[in-house]
Coordinates of C-alpha atoms in Angstrom, one line a residue:
M1 CA -164.1 120.0 -22.1
T2 CA -165.8 122.9 -23.7
H3 CA -165.6 126.2 -23.3
H4 CA -167.5 129.3 -24.3
P5 CA -165.1 132.2 -25.3
D6 CA -166.7 134.8 -23.2
T7 CA -167.3 132.8 -19.8
R8 CA -164.4 133.0 -16.9
W9 CA -161.8 130.4 -16.6
H10 CA -162.4 130.2 -12.8
G11 CA -160.0 127.1 -12.5
L12 CA -157.0 129.0 -14.4
D13 CA -158.2 132.3 -12.3
A14 CA -158.0 130.8 -9.1
V15 CA -154.0 129.3 -9.5
R16 CA -152.9 132.4 -11.0
G17 CA -154.1 134.3 -8.4
L18 CA -152.1 131.5 -6.3
A19 CA -149.5 132.3 -8.2
L20 CA -149.2 135.7 -7.0
V21 CA -150.4 135.5 -3.5
A22 CA -147.7 132.4 -2.7
G23 CA -145.4 135.6 -3.2
V24 CA -146.2 137.0 -0.4
V25 CA -145.5 133.5 1.8
L26 CA -142.3 133.5 -0.3
H27 CA -140.8 136.5 1.0
A28 CA -141.7 135.8 4.4
T29 CA -140.1 132.8 4.7
M30 CA -137.4 134.4 3.3
A31 CA -136.0 136.3 7.1
Y32 CA -136.4 132.5 8.4
L33 CA -133.8 130.9 6.1
P34 CA -131.0 129.1 7.6
G35 CA -127.4 129.6 7.0
P36 CA -126.0 133.4 6.2
P37 CA -128.2 135.8 5.6
L38 CA -129.6 136.5 2.1
W39 CA -132.1 138.5 2.9
L40 CA -133.0 142.6 3.6
V41 CA -134.1 141.4 7.5
T42 CA -133.1 138.3 9.3
D43 CA -135.0 136.8 11.9
V44 CA -133.2 135.5 15.1
A45 CA -135.6 132.4 14.4
R46 CA -134.2 129.8 11.7
S47 CA -136.3 127.3 10.4
T48 CA -135.0 124.2 7.9
T49 CA -138.9 123.9 7.4
L50 CA -138.9 127.3 5.7
S51 CA -136.1 126.3 3.8
V52 CA -137.7 124.0 2.0
A53 CA -141.1 125.8 1.9
F54 CA -139.0 128.5 0.0
F55 CA -137.5 126.0 -2.3
T56 CA -141.0 124.1 -3.6
I57 CA -142.5 127.5 -4.2
H58 CA -139.6 129.4 -6.2
M59 CA -139.9 126.0 -8.1
A60 CA -143.5 126.0 -8.8
R61 CA -145.3 129.2 -9.0
M62 CA -143.5 131.2 -11.8
T63 CA -143.7 129.0 -14.9
V64 CA -147.3 128.6 -14.1
F65 CA -147.1 132.2 -14.0
F66 CA -145.9 132.6 -17.3
L67 CA -147.6 130.2 -19.1
L68 CA -151.2 131.7 -17.8
A69 CA -150.2 135.1 -18.6
G70 CA -149.5 133.6 -22.5
F71 CA -152.7 132.0 -22.4
F72 CA -154.4 134.9 -20.9
G73 CA -152.6 137.3 -23.4
R74 CA -153.9 135.8 -26.3
L75 CA -157.5 135.6 -24.6
V76 CA -157.3 139.2 -24.6
F77 CA -155.7 139.9 -28.1
Q78 CA -158.7 137.8 -29.5
R79 CA -161.4 139.7 -27.9
M80 CA -159.4 143.1 -28.3
G81 CA -157.3 142.9 -31.8
W82 CA -154.0 144.7 -31.8
A83 CA -154.7 148.0 -30.9
G84 CA -156.3 146.8 -27.6
F85 CA -154.3 144.5 -26.8
V86 CA -151.6 147.0 -26.9
R87 CA -153.5 149.5 -25.2
N88 CA -154.8 147.1 -22.4
R89 CA -151.2 145.7 -21.5
L90 CA -149.5 149.1 -21.6
I91 CA -152.8 150.3 -18.8
R92 CA -152.8 146.9 -17.0
I93 CA -149.0 146.5 -16.4
G94 CA -147.1 149.0 -17.9
V95 CA -148.6 151.7 -16.0
P96 CA -148.7 149.7 -12.7
L97 CA -144.9 149.3 -12.7
V98 CA -143.8 152.5 -13.5
L99 CA -146.3 154.1 -10.7
A100 CA -145.0 151.2 -8.1
W101 CA -141.6 151.2 -8.5
P102 CA -140.6 154.3 -6.6
F103 CA -142.6 152.9 -3.5
V104 CA -141.2 149.6 -3.1
L105 CA -137.8 150.8 -4.0
G106 CA -138.5 153.4 -1.3
A107 CA -139.6 150.9 1.0
I108 CA -136.1 148.9 0.2
G109 CA -134.4 151.9 1.2
A110 CA -135.5 152.5 4.2
V111 CA -135.2 149.0 5.4
L112 CA -131.7 148.8 4.1
D113 CA -131.2 152.2 6.4
V114 CA -132.3 150.4 9.8
T115 CA -130.4 146.9 9.0
M116 CA -127.2 148.1 6.8
P117 CA -127.4 152.1 8.1
G118 CA -126.2 154.6 5.1
A119 CA -126.5 151.6 2.7
S120 CA -129.9 153.4 0.7
G121 CA -129.0 156.4 -1.4
S122 CA -125.1 155.9 -2.0
G123 CA -124.5 153.9 -4.7
G124 CA -122.6 154.7 -7.6
G125 CA -125.9 155.8 -9.7
L126 CA -128.5 153.8 -12.3
S127 CA -127.1 151.5 -14.7
A128 CA -128.6 149.2 -17.8
A129 CA -127.1 146.4 -15.6
T130 CA -127.9 147.4 -12.2
F131 CA -131.4 148.8 -12.3
P132 CA -133.3 147.4 -9.7
F133 CA -137.0 145.9 -10.3
A134 CA -137.3 143.9 -6.6
H135 CA -140.6 142.5 -7.1
L136 CA -141.8 143.9 -9.9
W137 CA -139.4 142.5 -12.7
F138 CA -142.4 139.9 -13.3
L139 CA -144.4 142.4 -14.8
Y140 CA -141.1 144.3 -17.2
V141 CA -140.5 140.2 -18.0
L142 CA -144.0 140.2 -19.1
L143 CA -143.9 143.8 -21.4
W144 CA -140.9 142.1 -23.3
L145 CA -142.7 138.6 -23.9
Y146 CA -145.5 140.5 -25.0
A147 CA -143.8 142.6 -27.4
G148 CA -142.1 139.3 -28.5
G149 CA -145.3 137.5 -28.7
L150 CA -146.8 140.3 -31.2
A151 CA -143.8 140.2 -33.7
A152 CA -144.1 136.7 -34.0
R153 CA -147.4 136.6 -34.7
A154 CA -146.8 139.3 -37.3
L155 CA -144.6 137.8 -38.9
V156 CA -146.4 134.2 -38.9
V157 CA -149.3 135.9 -40.6
A158 CA -147.4 137.3 -42.5
L159 CA -145.6 134.5 -44.1
D160 CA -148.2 131.9 -43.7
R161 CA -151.6 133.6 -45.0
A162 CA -153.0 130.0 -46.1
G163 CA -152.8 129.0 -42.0
R164 CA -150.8 125.7 -42.9
V165 CA -147.7 126.8 -40.6
R166 CA -150.6 127.7 -37.7
G167 CA -152.2 124.4 -38.6
T168 CA -148.6 122.3 -38.5
V169 CA -148.3 124.0 -35.2
D170 CA -151.4 123.2 -33.7
G171 CA -150.7 119.4 -34.6
M172 CA -147.5 119.5 -32.9
M173 CA -149.0 121.1 -29.8
R174 CA -151.8 118.0 -29.6
T175 CA -148.6 115.7 -29.8
L176 CA -146.8 117.1 -27.1
F177 CA -149.6 117.1 -24.8
G178 CA -149.0 113.9 -24.1
P179 CA -147.7 112.4 -20.6
W180 CA -144.0 113.1 -21.5
A181 CA -145.3 116.9 -22.0
P182 CA -142.9 117.9 -19.0
L183 CA -139.8 115.9 -20.5
V184 CA -139.6 117.7 -23.5
L185 CA -140.2 121.1 -22.8
A186 CA -137.5 120.5 -20.0
I187 CA -134.9 119.9 -22.6
P188 CA -134.8 124.0 -23.8
V189 CA -135.2 125.2 -19.9
A190 CA -132.2 122.8 -18.5
W191 CA -130.0 123.6 -21.6
A192 CA -130.3 127.5 -20.6
L193 CA -129.8 126.5 -16.9
N194 CA -126.4 124.8 -17.4
A195 CA -125.1 127.3 -19.8
H196 CA -125.8 130.1 -17.1
P197 CA -122.4 131.3 -15.5
Y198 CA -122.0 131.3 -11.9
W199 CA -125.4 129.9 -11.3
I200 CA -126.6 129.3 -8.0
L201 CA -128.3 126.0 -8.3
W202 CA -130.3 126.1 -4.9
F203 CA -132.2 129.4 -6.3
G204 CA -133.7 127.3 -9.4
V205 CA -134.0 130.0 -12.3
P206 CA -131.9 133.0 -12.0
T207 CA -134.4 136.2 -11.0
P208 CA -134.0 139.1 -13.0
D209 CA -134.9 141.7 -10.6
T210 CA -132.0 143.8 -11.8
G211 CA -130.8 144.8 -15.4
L212 CA -132.5 146.0 -18.4
V213 CA -131.8 143.4 -20.4
P214 CA -133.4 139.8 -18.8
Q215 CA -131.2 137.1 -18.2
R216 CA -131.0 134.2 -21.1
A217 CA -132.1 131.6 -18.6
S218 CA -134.9 133.3 -17.0
L219 CA -135.8 134.3 -20.3
V220 CA -135.6 131.3 -21.9
A221 CA -137.9 129.2 -19.1
Y222 CA -140.2 131.7 -18.8
G223 CA -140.5 132.6 -22.6
I224 CA -140.9 129.0 -23.6
A225 CA -143.6 129.6 -20.6
F226 CA -145.5 132.2 -22.2
G227 CA -145.0 130.6 -25.9
I228 CA -147.0 127.4 -24.8
G229 CA -149.6 129.2 -22.7
W230 CA -150.1 131.4 -26.1
L231 CA -150.8 128.2 -28.6
L232 CA -152.3 126.8 -25.3
H233 CA -155.2 128.8 -25.9
R234 CA -155.9 128.4 -29.8
Q235 CA -157.2 124.4 -28.6
A236 CA -157.7 125.4 -25.0
G237 CA -160.8 122.8 -24.6
E238 CA -158.9 120.0 -25.6
L239 CA -155.3 120.4 -24.4
L240 CA -157.0 121.5 -21.0
A241 CA -158.5 118.6 -21.0
R242 CA -155.8 116.6 -21.1
L243 CA -154.0 118.4 -18.1
E244 CA -156.8 117.9 -15.7
R245 CA -157.5 114.0 -16.4
R246 CA -153.0 113.8 -15.8
W247 CA -152.8 116.3 -12.5
M248 CA -151.7 113.3 -10.5
L249 CA -149.4 112.3 -12.9
H250 CA -147.6 115.6 -13.0
L251 CA -148.2 116.1 -9.2
T252 CA -146.2 113.1 -8.5
L253 CA -143.8 113.9 -11.0
A254 CA -143.5 117.6 -9.6
L255 CA -142.9 116.2 -6.0
A256 CA -140.3 113.5 -6.8
M257 CA -138.3 116.1 -8.7
T258 CA -138.8 118.5 -5.9
V259 CA -137.5 116.3 -3.3
A260 CA -134.7 114.8 -6.2
C261 CA -133.5 118.4 -6.2
L262 CA -133.4 119.1 -2.5
A263 CA -131.2 115.7 -1.9
L264 CA -129.1 117.5 -4.1
A265 CA -128.7 120.9 -3.3
G266 CA -129.3 120.1 0.1
M267 CA -132.2 121.7 2.7
K268 CA -130.9 124.8 3.3
P269 CA -130.0 128.1 0.9
L270 CA -126.3 127.2 -0.7
L271 CA -125.3 130.7 -1.9
M272 CA -122.5 129.3 -4.1
P273 CA -122.2 128.7 -8.2
I274 CA -121.5 125.0 -9.0
P275 CA -118.6 124.9 -11.5
F276 CA -119.3 123.2 -15.4
G277 CA -120.0 119.3 -15.2
P278 CA -122.0 116.7 -14.8
R279 CA -123.4 117.5 -11.3
K280 CA -124.8 121.1 -12.8
L281 CA -126.0 119.7 -16.0
H282 CA -127.9 116.6 -13.8
F283 CA -129.8 119.2 -11.1
A284 CA -130.6 121.0 -14.2
V285 CA -132.2 118.4 -15.6
L286 CA -134.2 117.6 -12.8
Y287 CA -135.2 121.1 -12.2
A288 CA -136.3 121.7 -15.7
I289 CA -138.5 118.5 -15.5
G290 CA -140.0 119.7 -11.6
L291 CA -140.7 123.5 -13.3
W292 CA -143.1 121.7 -16.1
G293 CA -144.6 119.0 -13.6
W294 CA -145.6 121.8 -11.1
A295 CA -147.1 124.4 -14.1
F296 CA -148.8 121.3 -15.3
A297 CA -149.9 119.9 -12.0
L298 CA -151.2 123.0 -10.5
I299 CA -153.1 123.7 -13.7
G300 CA -154.7 120.4 -13.6
L301 CA -155.6 120.6 -9.6
G302 CA -157.2 124.3 -10.5
L303 CA -159.4 123.0 -13.5
R304 CA -160.5 119.8 -11.6
F305 CA -161.2 121.0 -8.4
L306 CA -161.6 125.1 -8.8
S307 CA -163.4 125.3 -11.8
A308 CA -166.9 125.7 -10.3
P309 CA -167.8 129.6 -9.5
S310 CA -166.9 130.7 -5.9
P311 CA -167.3 134.4 -4.4
R312 CA -164.7 133.7 -2.5
R313 CA -162.3 132.1 -5.0
R314 CA -163.1 135.6 -7.6
Y315 CA -162.7 138.2 -4.9
L316 CA -159.3 136.8 -4.0
A317 CA -158.3 136.3 -7.5
D318 CA -159.2 140.2 -7.9
A319 CA -157.7 141.2 -5.1
S320 CA -154.1 139.1 -6.3
Y321 CA -152.8 141.6 -8.2
W322 CA -152.7 144.3 -5.8
I323 CA -151.5 141.7 -3.1
Y324 CA -148.9 140.9 -5.0
L325 CA -148.1 144.3 -6.3
A326 CA -148.5 145.9 -2.2
H327 CA -147.0 143.2 0.1
L328 CA -143.4 143.8 -0.2
P329 CA -143.3 146.7 2.0
L330 CA -145.7 145.8 4.3
V331 CA -144.0 142.0 4.7
L332 CA -140.3 144.0 5.5
G333 CA -142.0 146.2 7.6
L334 CA -143.3 143.1 9.7
Q335 CA -140.0 141.0 9.7
L336 CA -138.2 144.0 11.0
L337 CA -140.9 144.8 13.8
M338 CA -140.7 140.8 14.7
R339 CA -137.0 140.1 14.2
E340 CA -136.0 140.0 17.7
W341 CA -139.3 138.5 19.3
P342 CA -138.2 135.6 21.2
L343 CA -141.2 133.9 20.1
P344 CA -140.8 130.0 17.9
W345 CA -140.4 130.3 14.2
P346 CA -144.6 129.0 13.7
V347 CA -145.5 131.2 15.4
K348 CA -144.2 134.1 14.4
F349 CA -144.5 133.2 10.6
A350 CA -148.3 132.6 10.9
L351 CA -148.4 135.7 12.8
L352 CA -146.7 137.8 10.2
V353 CA -148.4 136.2 6.7
G354 CA -151.7 136.6 8.8
V355 CA -151.3 140.0 9.7
A356 CA -149.9 140.7 6.0
M357 CA -152.9 139.5 4.2
A358 CA -155.1 140.9 6.2
L359 CA -153.8 144.6 5.6
L360 CA -153.6 144.0 2.1
L361 CA -157.4 142.4 1.5
V362 CA -158.8 145.5 3.9
T363 CA -156.7 148.1 1.6
Y364 CA -157.7 146.4 -1.6
H365 CA -161.2 146.1 -0.2
W366 CA -161.3 150.2 0.5
L367 CA -159.0 151.9 -1.2
V368 CA -158.6 149.8 -4.7
R369 CA -161.4 147.9 -5.6
A370 CA -164.1 150.0 -6.4
T371 CA -161.9 153.1 -6.8
L372 CA -159.7 154.1 -9.9
L373 CA -157.1 152.0 -9.0
G374 CA -159.0 149.2 -8.8
V375 CA -160.1 149.9 -13.2
L376 CA -156.4 150.0 -13.6
L377 CA -155.4 146.9 -11.7
N378 CA -158.3 144.8 -12.4
G379 CA -160.0 146.5 -15.9
R380 CA -163.1 147.9 -14.3
R381 CA -164.5 148.7 -10.8
H382 CA -165.9 146.0 -8.5
P383 CA -168.7 146.7 -6.2
R384 CA -167.2 147.1 -2.4
V385 CA -169.2 144.1 -1.0
W386 CA -167.5 141.1 0.9
P387 CA -167.7 137.5 -0.4
T388 CA -167.7 136.4 3.0
T389 CA -167.0 138.0 6.5
F390 CA -163.9 139.6 6.9
T391 CA -162.6 141.9 10.2
T392 CA -162.7 145.2 8.9
S393 CA -159.9 148.4 9.3
T394 CA -159.2 151.9 7.9
T395 CA -155.8 150.9 7.6
S396 CA -153.9 153.0 5.2
P397 CA -151.8 152.3 2.5
T398 CA -149.2 153.8 3.7
T399 CA -148.8 151.3 6.8
G400 CA -146.3 149.8 6.4
T401 CA -144.5 153.0 5.3
I402 CA -145.0 154.5 8.9
I403 CA -144.2 150.9 10.4
M404 CA -140.8 151.2 9.1
K405 CA -139.9 154.7 9.7
S406 CA -141.3 154.3 13.1
L407 CA -138.9 151.5 13.5
A408 CA -136.0 153.0 12.1
L409 CA -135.8 155.5 14.9
L410 CA -136.8 153.3 17.2
L411 CA -133.7 150.8 16.4
L412 CA -131.2 153.6 16.0
L413 CA -132.3 155.5 19.3
P414 CA -129.5 153.1 20.8
T415 CA -127.0 154.4 19.3
T416 CA -127.3 157.8 20.5
L417 CA -127.8 156.7 24.7
A418 CA -124.7 154.8 24.3
A419 CA -122.5 154.8 27.3
Q420 CA -119.8 157.5 28.1
A421 CA -117.1 155.9 26.0
P422 CA -113.4 156.3 28.0
T423 CA -111.1 159.1 26.8
A424 CA -109.7 159.8 23.7
P425 CA -105.6 159.2 23.1
A426 CA -103.7 162.7 22.6
P427 CA -103.3 163.7 19.0
M428 CA -100.3 162.5 17.1
A429 CA -98.1 163.9 14.4
L430 CA -98.7 161.8 11.0
P431 CA -95.0 161.0 10.8
A432 CA -94.7 159.9 14.0
L433 CA -97.8 157.7 14.1
L434 CA -97.1 156.0 10.9
A435 CA -93.6 155.1 12.4
R436 CA -94.9 153.9 15.4
Y437 CA -97.3 151.2 13.2
A438 CA -94.4 150.2 11.3
E439 CA -92.3 149.3 14.6
A440 CA -95.3 147.3 16.1
I441 CA -96.2 145.5 12.5
G442 CA -92.2 144.6 12.3
P443 CA -89.6 143.7 9.6
I444 CA -91.9 143.4 6.7
A445 CA -89.4 145.1 4.7
S446 CA -87.2 142.1 4.8
V447 CA -90.2 139.6 3.7
Q448 CA -89.7 138.6 -0.3
T449 CA -92.9 136.4 -1.0
R450 CA -95.7 134.6 1.1
R451 CA -98.0 131.8 1.3
I452 CA -101.4 131.9 3.7
T453 CA -103.5 128.7 3.6
M454 CA -107.1 130.3 5.3
R455 CA -110.3 128.8 5.5
V456 CA -113.3 131.5 5.2
S457 CA -116.7 131.1 7.3
G458 CA -120.0 133.0 6.7
I459 CA -120.9 132.7 3.4
L460 CA -121.6 128.5 3.3
P461 CA -122.4 126.1 5.8
D462 CA -118.9 124.9 5.4
E463 CA -115.8 126.3 5.3
I464 CA -114.0 127.5 2.0
P465 CA -110.1 126.6 1.6
V466 CA -108.0 129.3 0.3
V467 CA -104.2 129.6 -0.7
A468 CA -102.9 133.1 -1.3
E469 CA -99.1 133.5 -2.9
A470 CA -97.6 137.0 -3.4
M471 CA -94.3 138.4 -4.2
R472 CA -93.3 142.1 -4.1
P473 CA -94.2 144.1 -5.1
N474 CA -98.0 143.0 -6.8
L475 CA -97.7 139.8 -7.8
L476 CA -100.8 137.5 -6.4
R477 CA -102.0 134.5 -6.8
K478 CA -105.1 133.0 -5.0
S479 CA -106.7 129.4 -5.1
V480 CA -110.2 129.4 -3.5
T481 CA -112.2 125.6 -3.8
L482 CA -115.9 125.8 -4.0
M483 CA -117.8 123.1 -4.8
G484 CA -115.3 120.8 -5.4
A485 CA -113.6 122.7 -8.5
V486 CA -110.9 125.3 -8.0
Q487 CA -110.8 129.1 -8.6
L488 CA -107.7 130.8 -9.8
T489 CA -107.5 134.5 -9.9
G490 CA -104.0 136.5 -10.2
M491 CA -101.7 139.2 -10.5
D492 CA -98.8 139.0 -12.9
G493 CA -97.6 142.4 -12.8
T494 CA -99.5 144.5 -15.6
R495 CA -103.2 142.5 -15.3
P496 CA -105.3 140.5 -13.4
W497 CA -106.7 137.4 -14.7
R498 CA -109.2 134.5 -13.7
V499 CA -109.3 130.7 -14.2
D500 CA -113.0 130.3 -13.5
P501 CA -114.7 126.4 -13.6
F502 CA -118.0 128.9 -12.9
A503 CA -118.0 130.6 -16.1
S504 CA -116.4 128.5 -18.5
A505 CA -116.3 124.9 -19.2
R506 CA -113.0 125.3 -21.1
G507 CA -110.7 126.4 -18.4
T508 CA -109.1 129.4 -20.3
A509 CA -108.4 132.4 -18.6
T510 CA -110.1 135.4 -18.7
D511 CA -109.7 139.3 -17.2
V512 CA -111.3 139.8 -13.3
P513 CA -114.8 140.4 -13.7
A514 CA -115.2 144.8 -13.2
A515 CA -117.1 144.1 -10.4
E516 CA -114.1 143.0 -8.4
L517 CA -111.0 144.0 -10.0
E518 CA -110.6 147.5 -7.4
D519 CA -110.6 144.6 -4.7
F520 CA -108.3 142.6 -6.1
L521 CA -105.9 145.5 -7.0
E522 CA -106.2 146.5 -3.1
E523 CA -105.0 143.1 -2.3
T524 CA -102.6 143.1 -4.5
D525 CA -100.5 145.4 -2.3
F526 CA -98.0 143.6 -0.3
D527 CA -97.6 146.2 3.0
G528 CA -100.9 147.7 2.8
P529 CA -101.9 151.1 2.3
L530 CA -100.0 152.8 5.5
L531 CA -96.4 151.2 4.5
N532 CA -94.8 153.3 1.6
A533 CA -98.2 155.1 0.8
A534 CA -96.6 158.0 -1.6
A535 CA -94.6 155.6 -3.7
K536 CA -98.0 154.0 -4.7
G537 CA -100.3 157.4 -4.9
I538 CA -102.0 157.0 -1.6
V539 CA -102.9 159.8 0.0
L540 CA -102.5 159.4 3.5
S541 CA -104.4 162.1 6.6
Y542 CA -104.6 162.2 10.0
A543 CA -108.5 161.6 11.4
G544 CA -108.0 162.5 15.0
P545 CA -108.2 160.8 18.1
K546 CA -110.9 158.9 18.9
V547 CA -112.8 156.1 21.0
V548 CA -114.4 153.3 18.4
R549 CA -115.9 150.2 19.7
V550 CA -114.6 147.0 18.6
A551 CA -115.7 143.8 19.4
G552 CA -118.1 145.1 21.9
V553 CA -115.1 147.1 23.6
Q554 CA -115.2 151.1 23.4
T555 CA -111.2 151.4 22.3
P556 CA -109.2 154.4 22.5
V557 CA -107.3 154.8 18.9
H558 CA -105.5 157.0 16.1
A559 CA -107.8 157.2 12.7
V560 CA -105.9 157.5 9.7
G561 CA -107.5 158.5 6.2
V562 CA -106.9 156.3 3.1
R563 CA -107.3 157.4 0.0
W564 CA -106.1 155.4 -2.9
P565 CA -105.6 156.6 -6.8
N566 CA -108.6 155.3 -7.7
G567 CA -110.8 157.6 -5.7
R568 CA -112.0 154.9 -3.1
T569 CA -111.9 155.9 0.3
A570 CA -111.2 154.0 3.8
T571 CA -110.2 155.0 7.7
V572 CA -107.7 152.6 9.3
H573 CA -107.9 152.8 12.8
L574 CA -105.0 152.3 15.2
D575 CA -105.1 150.8 18.3
A576 CA -103.6 153.8 21.0
R577 CA -101.6 151.3 23.0
S578 CA -100.6 148.4 20.6
Y579 CA -100.8 151.1 17.2
L580 CA -101.6 147.9 15.5
E581 CA -104.8 148.3 13.2
V582 CA -108.2 146.8 15.0
L583 CA -110.5 148.9 12.5
R584 CA -111.2 149.2 9.3
T585 CA -114.4 151.4 7.7
Q586 CA -115.0 151.9 4.1
R587 CA -117.8 151.4 1.3
R588 CA -117.7 149.0 -1.2
P589 CA -119.6 148.0 -4.1
V590 CA -121.7 145.0 -3.4
M591 CA -124.4 143.8 -6.0
G592 CA -124.7 147.2 -7.7
S593 CA -124.6 149.0 -4.1
E594 CA -122.2 150.9 -2.2
I595 CA -122.4 149.5 0.9
A596 CA -120.8 150.4 4.3
M597 CA -118.6 147.9 6.2
T598 CA -116.3 147.0 8.6
V599 CA -112.9 145.3 8.5
T600 CA -111.6 144.1 12.1
P601 CA -108.6 142.1 12.4
S602 CA -107.7 140.1 15.6
D603 CA -105.2 137.8 17.1
Y604 CA -102.0 139.3 16.3
R605 CA -98.9 136.4 16.1
L606 CA -95.7 136.8 15.0
V607 CA -94.2 135.2 12.4
Q608 CA -90.4 135.8 12.1
G609 CA -90.7 138.7 13.7
V610 CA -93.5 139.7 12.0
R611 CA -97.2 140.4 13.4
V612 CA -99.9 139.1 11.5
P613 CA -103.6 139.2 11.9
F614 CA -104.8 135.6 12.0
L615 CA -108.6 136.1 12.3
M616 CA -110.2 138.8 9.8
E617 CA -113.9 139.6 9.9
I618 CA -115.6 141.5 7.7
A619 CA -119.1 142.7 7.7
P620 CA -121.7 145.1 6.6
E621 CA -122.9 147.4 9.1
G622 CA -125.5 145.8 11.0
A623 CA -125.2 142.3 9.4
P624 CA -125.8 139.7 12.3
Q625 CA -123.2 138.2 11.2
P626 CA -119.3 138.6 9.8
I627 CA -117.3 136.9 7.1
R628 CA -114.8 135.4 9.0
L629 CA -110.9 134.4 7.5
R630 CA -109.1 132.8 9.7
L631 CA -105.5 131.9 8.7
D632 CA -104.2 128.7 9.5
K633 CA -100.7 128.6 8.6
V634 CA -98.4 131.9 7.0
E635 CA -94.8 131.1 5.0
F636 CA -92.6 133.9 4.8
N637 CA -89.5 134.1 2.0
L638 CA -90.2 130.6 0.1
P639 CA -89.1 130.3 -2.9
M640 CA -91.1 131.3 -5.8
E641 CA -91.0 132.1 -9.6
R642 CA -92.5 135.1 -11.5
R643 CA -93.8 132.4 -13.7
L644 CA -96.2 130.8 -11.1
F645 CA -98.4 134.4 -11.3
R646 CA -98.3 134.4 -15.1
R647 CA -101.4 134.5 -16.5
P648 CA -101.7 130.6 -18.1

């Protein structure tokens, strides 16, 4: 296979464009995934078929994208030299990242205002660890890889002026690119995945969409792909010919690994991490082989069937960069618009993807292709000529934003038209209210120890068993069984600790992660915030009589404001008749952002004279379903020793 260095690699261009456009389909599927909600918008229709499609696309597309990024990166370097390469990459990659980022985050914030009111704009500020890139993360990682590639090349040139090392590396590449290539290249990727703490295996290579320092697993997986692509370009004719000949072998391998991984992980998203052990290593090996099988299969297919010049494919390849940059706000807006439509999921999904792609192509044709923006994204202006017949319109690039703002108003309007609420109760003095609450709870002061056995649902398809043991005043030991492993979290009276099989294979105790520390410390309060508040430094205030909706029913309540010593706040609503807590509203950090959420205790039962809620529902506002804590057994004043709570 021969190829002139100045001609266009049509087959590889088509594959690169396919990898970008597949991102539209990937994000479109996420509203329809079965199980607990994991996307900004959750549709009423769910589909296991789309779950499998998501898994396969996520497995297949990014390794091939970064491999081709390395391949074309060296091509640009060869043509332009050092200075030209740096200038070209900053203009084509760095500038679009900077320009697109505020629009994308603004669109996500608009969607959050609809699905989780008040969630956007309420975070505690950006940091190096929480900086969000959304779907633009691949541009940021590319800048890292370009810098690393240039540094590595400079070092090699400085130390290998005779070219012997480069000759040896070329020979190693020729040896590597045999039928065994996916198996050999899978070794470092499998190691990185297996070593990654809290690895959620169903989602494969962790997406580095948050944080200024990319995660090790993703940097290893995509960095190796980028480096292989760079070295592949040095012998493009010979090595690409091998991939073209073996496309069927690699495709068979990729499909087999995908099926094997789904057999282990399940057909539906599983949001729990997997503990260290043989199963984790087994899945990491299968997944890593699948990544490289797909990368080589797609490149081989492109070279075998798409290498002939095609105006349509060339046009779509040129448009793919814009399509990927601009698609997320539009897809989110369409998902919001369609999420309650009573249509079968195949109809809704096809309509969503079709409308999104049509609008993205129209905006590319009229607003990008022959404009300065087209120069920025594609390197030059292209003539505004359709390669085939498309239906055109004058759609504005702000259509997605307009749709989302309109939807936000429409979806929030019913809250202003609520039915006439029951009458609020007469105000009460706070001391009298707290006395009524203590009387309603019962003789909790006589309880010195307790053990609670419960099940947690709404996170995984299966319920999660939890056992919590506590001793006054603030000793706590909680055991959570996940994926066949037990995670222990405890408080010995001074310092919280955790033994986590998902973070370490050695089973040693570590400090509770900072992101969970404040929540856990609140949980160690034996009596809750309304009893003996002053002794614990908690400030209470009467927030007035109100009427709030509890489980769909307008309920008269007395509201009590709570402020903890760490500055956190919540509002506890006590039923005006029973004086038991029926609703708590608060803001808590979730994945780097402050999210408004509600806690609804119910099903109160008497246990040794004390009223205990046997059902607790925790939900972000606007979430389609809450997390449910269902208590199976509550035991008071069991014999316990303080050493039970000591740090191992």
